mmCIF file of C-alpha atoms (C1' of nucleotides) in Angstrom:
data_model
loop_
_atom_site.group_PDB
_atom_site.id
_atom_site.type_symbol
_atom_site.label_atom_id
_atom_site.label_comp_id
_atom_site.label_asym_id
_atom_site.label_seq_id
_atom_site.Cartn_x
_atom_site.Cartn_y
_atom_site.Cartn_z
ATOM 1 C CA MET A 1 74.877 97.907 58.383
ATOM 2 C CA CYS A 2 77.170 95.019 57.871
ATOM 3 C CA GLY A 3 76.400 91.852 59.770
ATOM 4 C CA ARG A 4 78.106 89.131 57.727
ATOM 5 C CA PHE A 5 81.169 88.980 55.526
ATOM 6 C CA THR A 6 83.603 86.727 53.716
ATOM 7 C CA LEU A 7 87.339 86.191 53.961
ATOM 8 C CA LYS A 8 88.189 83.452 51.514
ATOM 9 C CA THR A 9 91.279 84.880 49.819
ATOM 10 C CA PRO A 10 94.265 82.544 50.254
ATOM 11 C CA ALA A 11 96.368 83.449 53.293
ATOM 12 C CA ARG A 12 99.468 84.281 51.270
ATOM 13 C CA ASP A 13 97.556 86.792 49.154
ATOM 14 C CA LEU A 14 96.101 88.419 52.284
ATOM 15 C CA ILE A 15 99.510 88.662 53.906
ATOM 16 C CA ALA A 16 100.766 90.446 50.789
ATOM 17 C CA ALA A 17 97.754 92.768 50.474
ATOM 18 C CA LEU A 18 97.962 93.763 54.146
ATOM 19 C CA ASP A 19 101.752 94.023 54.120
ATOM 20 C CA LEU A 20 102.162 91.573 57.003
ATOM 21 C CA ALA A 21 105.235 89.662 57.967
ATOM 22 C CA SER A 22 104.503 86.064 56.994
ATOM 23 C CA SER A 23 104.468 83.493 59.771
ATOM 24 C CA ASP A 24 102.871 80.165 60.546
ATOM 25 C CA ARG A 25 100.798 81.835 63.246
ATOM 26 C CA GLN A 26 99.238 84.217 60.752
ATOM 27 C CA LEU A 27 98.617 81.529 58.177
ATOM 28 C CA GLY A 28 96.377 79.747 60.686
ATOM 29 C CA LEU A 29 94.227 82.854 61.110
ATOM 30 C CA PHE A 30 93.204 83.027 57.500
ATOM 31 C CA GLU A 31 91.313 79.816 56.875
ATOM 32 C CA PRO A 32 88.862 80.594 54.050
ATOM 33 C CA ARG A 33 85.425 81.648 55.313
ATOM 34 C CA TRP A 34 82.240 82.476 53.443
ATOM 35 C CA ASN A 35 79.922 83.317 56.316
ATOM 36 C CA ILE A 36 81.557 85.197 59.163
ATOM 37 C CA ALA A 37 78.886 86.138 61.719
ATOM 38 C CA PRO A 38 78.800 88.329 64.825
ATOM 39 C CA THR A 39 80.374 86.848 67.991
ATOM 40 C CA GLN A 40 82.731 84.677 65.939
ATOM 41 C CA GLN A 41 86.500 85.078 66.032
ATOM 42 C CA VAL A 42 87.810 87.177 63.145
ATOM 43 C CA PRO A 43 91.312 88.213 62.150
ATOM 44 C CA VAL A 44 92.217 91.888 62.524
ATOM 45 C CA VAL A 45 95.441 93.751 61.809
ATOM 46 C CA ARG A 46 96.916 96.229 64.279
ATOM 47 C CA LEU A 47 100.264 97.754 65.096
ATOM 48 C CA ASP A 48 102.387 95.957 67.656
ATOM 49 C CA GLY A 49 105.556 97.880 68.422
ATOM 50 C CA GLY A 50 105.440 99.522 65.018
ATOM 51 C CA ALA A 51 104.930 96.304 63.070
ATOM 52 C CA ARG A 52 101.627 95.100 61.667
ATOM 53 C CA GLU A 53 100.366 91.972 63.353
ATOM 54 C CA ALA A 54 97.284 89.888 62.670
ATOM 55 C CA VAL A 55 95.358 88.475 65.631
ATOM 56 C CA ALA A 56 91.985 86.806 66.084
ATOM 57 C CA MET A 57 89.335 88.430 68.246
ATOM 58 C CA ARG A 58 85.601 88.384 68.851
ATOM 59 C CA TRP A 59 83.479 90.353 66.397
ATOM 60 C CA GLY A 60 81.188 92.326 68.687
ATOM 61 C CA LEU A 61 83.028 94.894 70.783
ATOM 62 C CA ILE A 62 82.814 94.481 74.548
ATOM 63 C CA PRO A 63 83.436 97.829 76.316
ATOM 64 C CA SER A 64 86.128 97.529 78.987
ATOM 65 C CA TRP A 65 83.608 98.612 81.641
ATOM 66 C CA SER A 66 81.014 96.030 80.644
ATOM 67 C CA LYS A 67 79.808 94.030 83.652
ATOM 68 C CA GLU A 68 78.312 91.136 81.743
ATOM 69 C CA PRO A 69 80.096 90.769 78.418
ATOM 70 C CA GLY A 70 77.853 89.508 75.683
ATOM 71 C CA LYS A 71 74.734 90.999 77.254
ATOM 72 C CA GLY A 72 72.581 93.180 75.062
ATOM 73 C CA ALA A 73 72.902 93.749 71.328
ATOM 74 C CA PRO A 74 76.405 92.943 70.113
ATOM 75 C CA LEU A 75 78.363 96.038 69.099
ATOM 76 C CA ILE A 76 79.314 94.809 65.653
ATOM 77 C CA ASN A 77 79.056 98.225 63.960
ATOM 78 C CA ALA A 78 80.000 101.727 65.123
ATOM 79 C CA ARG A 79 78.471 104.719 63.386
ATOM 80 C CA SER A 80 81.240 106.933 61.989
ATOM 81 C CA GLU A 81 79.082 110.001 62.666
ATOM 82 C CA THR A 82 79.142 109.403 66.432
ATOM 83 C CA VAL A 83 82.061 107.034 67.062
ATOM 84 C CA ALA A 84 84.289 109.803 68.488
ATOM 85 C CA GLU A 85 81.731 110.659 71.190
ATOM 86 C CA LYS A 86 80.120 107.365 72.139
ATOM 87 C CA PRO A 87 81.403 106.018 75.466
ATOM 88 C CA SER A 88 81.600 102.516 74.041
ATOM 89 C CA PHE A 89 83.888 103.539 71.209
ATOM 90 C CA ARG A 90 85.673 106.846 71.776
ATOM 91 C CA THR A 91 88.719 105.511 73.626
ATOM 92 C CA ALA A 92 89.150 102.742 71.099
ATOM 93 C CA LEU A 93 88.914 105.297 68.289
ATOM 94 C CA LYS A 94 91.832 107.201 69.813
ATOM 95 C CA ARG A 95 94.109 104.345 70.658
ATOM 96 C CA ARG A 96 92.885 101.027 69.307
ATOM 97 C CA ARG A 97 92.164 101.239 65.605
ATOM 98 C CA CYS A 98 92.651 98.190 63.434
ATOM 99 C CA LEU A 99 91.950 96.781 59.999
ATOM 100 C CA MET A 100 89.365 94.058 59.545
ATOM 101 C CA PRO A 101 90.318 92.163 56.390
ATOM 102 C CA ALA A 102 87.463 91.041 54.133
ATOM 103 C CA ASP A 103 86.822 90.220 50.519
ATOM 104 C CA GLY A 104 83.064 90.638 50.452
ATOM 105 C CA PHE A 105 80.083 91.339 52.693
ATOM 106 C CA TYR A 106 76.354 90.684 52.793
ATOM 107 C CA GLU A 107 73.485 93.126 53.051
ATOM 108 C CA TRP A 108 69.802 92.145 53.337
ATOM 109 C CA GLN A 109 67.398 94.188 51.246
ATOM 110 C CA GLU A 110 63.928 94.683 52.692
ATOM 111 C CA SER A 111 61.062 94.006 50.352
ATOM 112 C CA GLY A 112 58.547 96.848 50.226
ATOM 113 C CA GLY A 113 56.038 94.921 52.274
ATOM 114 C CA LYS A 114 56.459 92.277 54.934
ATOM 115 C CA GLY A 115 58.357 89.045 54.965
ATOM 116 C CA ALA A 116 61.379 87.853 53.060
ATOM 117 C CA LYS A 117 64.603 89.811 52.858
ATOM 118 C CA GLN A 118 66.833 89.418 49.836
ATOM 119 C CA PRO A 119 70.487 88.867 50.696
ATOM 120 C CA PHE A 120 73.094 90.420 48.403
ATOM 121 C CA TYR A 121 76.777 89.592 48.250
ATOM 122 C CA ILE A 122 78.902 92.708 47.651
ATOM 123 C CA HIS A 123 82.480 92.282 46.507
ATOM 124 C CA ARG A 124 85.152 93.774 44.268
ATOM 125 C CA LYS A 125 84.855 93.195 40.558
ATOM 126 C CA ASP A 126 88.259 91.515 40.726
ATOM 127 C CA ASP A 127 87.171 89.647 43.872
ATOM 128 C CA GLY A 128 90.247 90.969 45.670
ATOM 129 C CA PRO A 129 90.582 91.628 49.399
ATOM 130 C CA PHE A 130 90.091 94.969 51.162
ATOM 131 C CA ALA A 131 89.921 96.252 54.731
ATOM 132 C CA PHE A 132 87.133 97.621 56.876
ATOM 133 C CA ALA A 133 87.979 100.417 59.301
ATOM 134 C CA ALA A 134 87.666 98.748 62.705
ATOM 135 C CA LEU A 135 88.300 99.259 66.428
ATOM 136 C CA TRP A 136 89.316 96.812 69.105
ATOM 137 C CA GLU A 137 88.931 96.675 72.863
ATOM 138 C CA CYS A 138 90.204 94.563 75.736
ATOM 139 C CA TRP A 139 87.903 93.372 78.511
ATOM 140 C CA ARG A 140 89.101 91.979 81.837
ATOM 141 C CA SER A 141 86.910 90.352 84.430
ATOM 142 C CA LYS A 142 86.800 92.202 87.750
ATOM 143 C CA GLU A 143 85.488 89.183 89.640
ATOM 144 C CA ASP A 144 88.193 86.904 88.321
ATOM 145 C CA PRO A 145 91.407 88.853 87.604
ATOM 146 C CA ALA A 146 93.122 85.593 86.711
ATOM 147 C CA ALA A 147 90.738 84.962 83.824
ATOM 148 C CA ALA A 148 92.056 85.505 80.320
ATOM 149 C CA PRO A 149 91.312 88.969 78.891
ATOM 150 C CA VAL A 150 88.864 89.058 75.987
ATOM 151 C CA GLU A 151 89.775 91.062 72.907
ATOM 152 C CA SER A 152 86.905 92.132 70.661
ATOM 153 C CA CYS A 153 86.306 94.393 67.692
ATOM 154 C CA THR A 154 83.729 96.379 65.743
ATOM 155 C CA LEU A 155 83.651 97.865 62.254
ATOM 156 C CA VAL A 156 82.918 101.490 61.463
ATOM 157 C CA ASN A 157 80.028 102.178 59.096
ATOM 158 C CA THR A 158 78.750 105.161 57.189
ATOM 159 C CA GLU A 159 75.904 106.336 55.017
ATOM 160 C CA ALA A 160 75.492 104.358 51.822
ATOM 161 C CA VAL A 161 75.708 106.301 48.559
ATOM 162 C CA GLY A 162 75.191 105.466 44.896
ATOM 163 C CA TRP A 163 73.797 102.100 43.862
ATOM 164 C CA MET A 164 74.320 100.662 47.312
ATOM 165 C CA THR A 165 71.434 102.736 48.683
ATOM 166 C CA GLU A 166 69.061 100.509 46.704
ATOM 167 C CA ILE A 167 70.100 97.591 48.886
ATOM 168 C CA HIS A 168 70.677 99.264 52.242
ATOM 169 C CA HIS A 169 71.191 102.747 53.680
ATOM 170 C CA ARG A 170 74.361 101.946 55.619
ATOM 171 C CA MET A 171 77.636 100.428 54.475
ATOM 172 C CA PRO A 172 80.960 99.580 56.089
ATOM 173 C CA VAL A 173 83.839 102.048 55.793
ATOM 174 C CA ILE A 174 86.360 100.512 53.399
ATOM 175 C CA LEU A 175 89.851 101.962 53.703
ATOM 176 C CA GLU A 176 92.138 102.627 50.755
ATOM 177 C CA PRO A 177 95.518 100.901 51.179
ATOM 178 C CA LYS A 178 97.159 104.359 51.137
ATOM 179 C CA ASP A 179 95.207 105.187 54.312
ATOM 180 C CA PHE A 180 96.158 102.043 56.262
ATOM 181 C CA ASP A 181 99.148 103.696 57.957
ATOM 182 C CA VAL A 182 97.186 106.739 59.107
ATOM 183 C CA TRP A 183 94.367 104.587 60.436
ATOM 184 C CA LEU A 184 96.709 102.304 62.347
ATOM 185 C CA ASP A 185 98.960 105.062 63.763
ATOM 186 C CA PRO A 186 98.463 105.000 67.565
ATOM 187 C CA GLU A 187 100.226 108.383 67.914
ATOM 188 C CA LEU A 188 97.358 109.984 66.033
ATOM 189 C CA GLN A 189 94.670 110.531 68.675
ATOM 190 C CA GLU A 190 92.529 113.356 67.321
ATOM 191 C CA ALA A 191 89.373 112.534 65.438
ATOM 192 C CA GLY A 192 89.912 115.371 62.928
ATOM 193 C CA PRO A 193 92.392 113.711 60.554
ATOM 194 C CA LEU A 194 90.334 110.530 60.609
ATOM 195 C CA ALA A 195 87.092 112.129 59.469
ATOM 196 C CA PRO A 196 87.975 112.174 55.745
ATOM 197 C CA LEU A 197 88.423 108.407 55.858
ATOM 198 C CA PHE A 198 84.760 108.067 56.831
ATOM 199 C CA ALA A 199 83.425 110.107 53.922
ATOM 200 C CA PRO A 200 80.842 108.031 52.060
ATOM 201 C CA ALA A 201 82.350 107.063 48.716
ATOM 202 C CA GLU A 202 80.824 105.614 45.631
ATOM 203 C CA HIS A 203 82.543 102.260 45.340
ATOM 204 C CA ASN A 204 82.674 101.763 41.610
ATOM 205 C CA GLU A 205 85.026 98.855 41.992
ATOM 206 C CA LEU A 206 82.363 96.976 43.968
ATOM 207 C CA VAL A 207 79.474 94.955 42.565
ATOM 208 C CA ALA A 208 76.457 93.301 44.201
ATOM 209 C CA GLN A 209 74.878 89.994 43.323
ATOM 210 C CA PRO A 210 71.708 88.449 44.768
ATOM 211 C CA VAL A 211 72.325 85.182 46.620
ATOM 212 C CA SER A 212 70.084 82.550 48.191
ATOM 213 C CA THR A 213 68.967 82.584 51.807
ATOM 214 C CA TYR A 214 71.438 79.740 52.420
ATOM 215 C CA VAL A 215 73.708 82.405 53.895
ATOM 216 C CA ASN A 216 71.059 83.413 56.451
ATOM 217 C CA LYS A 217 71.936 80.520 58.722
ATOM 218 C CA ALA A 218 75.208 81.426 60.392
ATOM 219 C CA THR A 219 76.421 77.828 60.518
ATOM 220 C CA ASN A 220 76.130 77.412 56.735
ATOM 221 C CA GLU A 221 79.542 77.744 55.115
ATOM 222 C CA GLY A 222 81.264 77.366 51.782
ATOM 223 C CA PRO A 223 81.070 78.774 48.243
ATOM 224 C CA ARG A 224 77.325 78.112 48.095
ATOM 225 C CA CYS A 225 76.871 81.240 50.263
ATOM 226 C CA VAL A 226 77.951 83.490 47.381
ATOM 227 C CA GLU A 227 76.353 81.689 44.423
ATOM 228 C CA VAL A 228 74.326 84.050 42.244
ATOM 229 C CA GLN A 229 70.604 83.474 42.431
ATOM 230 C CA LYS A 230 67.514 85.135 41.016
ATOM 231 C CA THR A 231 66.024 87.714 43.380
ATOM 232 C CA LEU A 232 63.132 86.712 45.603
ATOM 233 C CA PHE A 233 61.071 89.720 44.501
ATOM 234 C "C1'" DC B 1 78.367 113.138 96.562
ATOM 235 C "C1'" DC B 2 76.345 108.509 94.400
ATOM 236 C "C1'" DA B 3 73.562 106.057 90.717
ATOM 237 C "C1'" DG B 4 73.063 104.740 86.326
ATOM 238 C "C1'" DA B 5 73.988 104.675 81.572
ATOM 239 C "C1'" DC B 6 77.069 103.580 78.130
ATOM 240 C "C1'" DG B 7 75.218 100.443 71.239
ATOM 241 C "C1'" DT B 8 73.302 99.375 66.453
ATOM 242 C "C1'" DT B 9 69.611 98.211 63.424
ATOM 243 C "C1'" DG B 10 64.864 99.020 62.123
ATOM 244 C "C1'" DT B 11 60.064 99.978 62.945
ATOM 245 C "C1'" DT B 12 56.310 102.641 64.734
ATOM 246 C "C1'" DG C 1 86.441 103.995 82.485
ATOM 247 C "C1'" DT C 2 83.748 108.389 82.024
ATOM 248 C "C1'" DC C 3 79.894 111.136 81.638
ATOM 249 C "C1'" DT C 4 75.121 112.684 82.948
ATOM 250 C "C1'" DG C 5 71.357 113.237 86.136
ATOM 251 C "C1'" DG C 6 69.637 113.962 90.645
ATOM 252 C "C1'" DC D 1 73.131 90.009 60.395
ATOM 253 C "C1'" DC D 2 69.527 85.812 60.902
ATOM 254 C "C1'" DA D 3 67.798 81.586 63.428
ATOM 255 C "C1'" DG D 4 65.940 79.632 67.182
ATOM 256 C "C1'" DA D 5 64.478 79.362 71.770
ATOM 257 C "C1'" DC D 6 61.519 80.997 75.070
ATOM 258 C "C1'" DG D 7 58.679 77.499 81.419
ATOM 259 C "C1'" DT D 8 57.339 75.165 85.653
ATOM 260 C "C1'" DT D 9 56.100 71.266 88.414
ATOM 261 C "C1'" DG D 10 56.771 66.634 89.497
ATOM 262 C "C1'" DT D 11 57.717 61.886 88.449
ATOM 263 C "C1'" DT D 12 60.480 58.179 86.430
ATOM 264 C "C1'" DG E 1 58.109 90.164 71.801
ATOM 265 C "C1'" DT E 2 62.859 89.525 73.383
ATOM 266 C "C1'" DC E 3 66.913 87.247 74.232
ATOM 267 C "C1'" DT E 4 70.795 84.035 73.003
ATOM 268 C "C1'" DG E 5 73.878 81.702 69.805
ATOM 269 C "C1'" DG E 6 76.561 81.576 65.706
#
DNA sequence: CCAGACGTTGTT
DNA sequence: GTCTGG
DNA sequence: CCAGACGTTGTT
DNA sequence: GTCTGG
């Protein structure tokens, strides 16, 4: 599972890595963040009339049919194994795929027994940015049609493989830049061609480092979140 | 036909 | 919205 | 994901 | 325990 991540790469570098048209509006989206938590606004990249655009939306997908948005567990992850069938996700998988830019994420490792969990920060060896496979949705209030629609998103996850299994058994799907166009193509509406993108891959370009529980508190921010620290156990 | 569910994680 | 259960 | 709150009555 | 907030 992936329940926290970072996006601290300078905006200009992100705009280049994601092949976005630069604009003042996009620059504002990419303020450096070390502790992005569920329900917060996050930048995602989608196609808008054929061009990639970056927009902010709530992390925690709200199905369009939801009566009370925000009720229940937030849908921050979608299992790749079932995403094409689940009512909450299947329409978004067909027509509303997006990239969720990140440059690292956190996973909490359970100790054998009870009690403390050890957070790890997982990032590229070169600390560069990448993109999670993500979906977005648009929710409109039925009681108040004049209210602003709420856009929200979720990231697709898969089975962890390789060294990552020692930390956690699930991991986010990280897309190769060569696959960005296929993932974003709204004309492509069958799940078949998308399945290979979900294949669990050994991410040899990624490394994990233990960090302090400072990151646990969602309001804690800054480089201290990713400082290396001796493991708790 | 209408009513009710619709998600993930992890733990037991 | 769309599917399942009754 | 983790942290933190979680209730009512009545009185001032 | 379970729900809400970030």
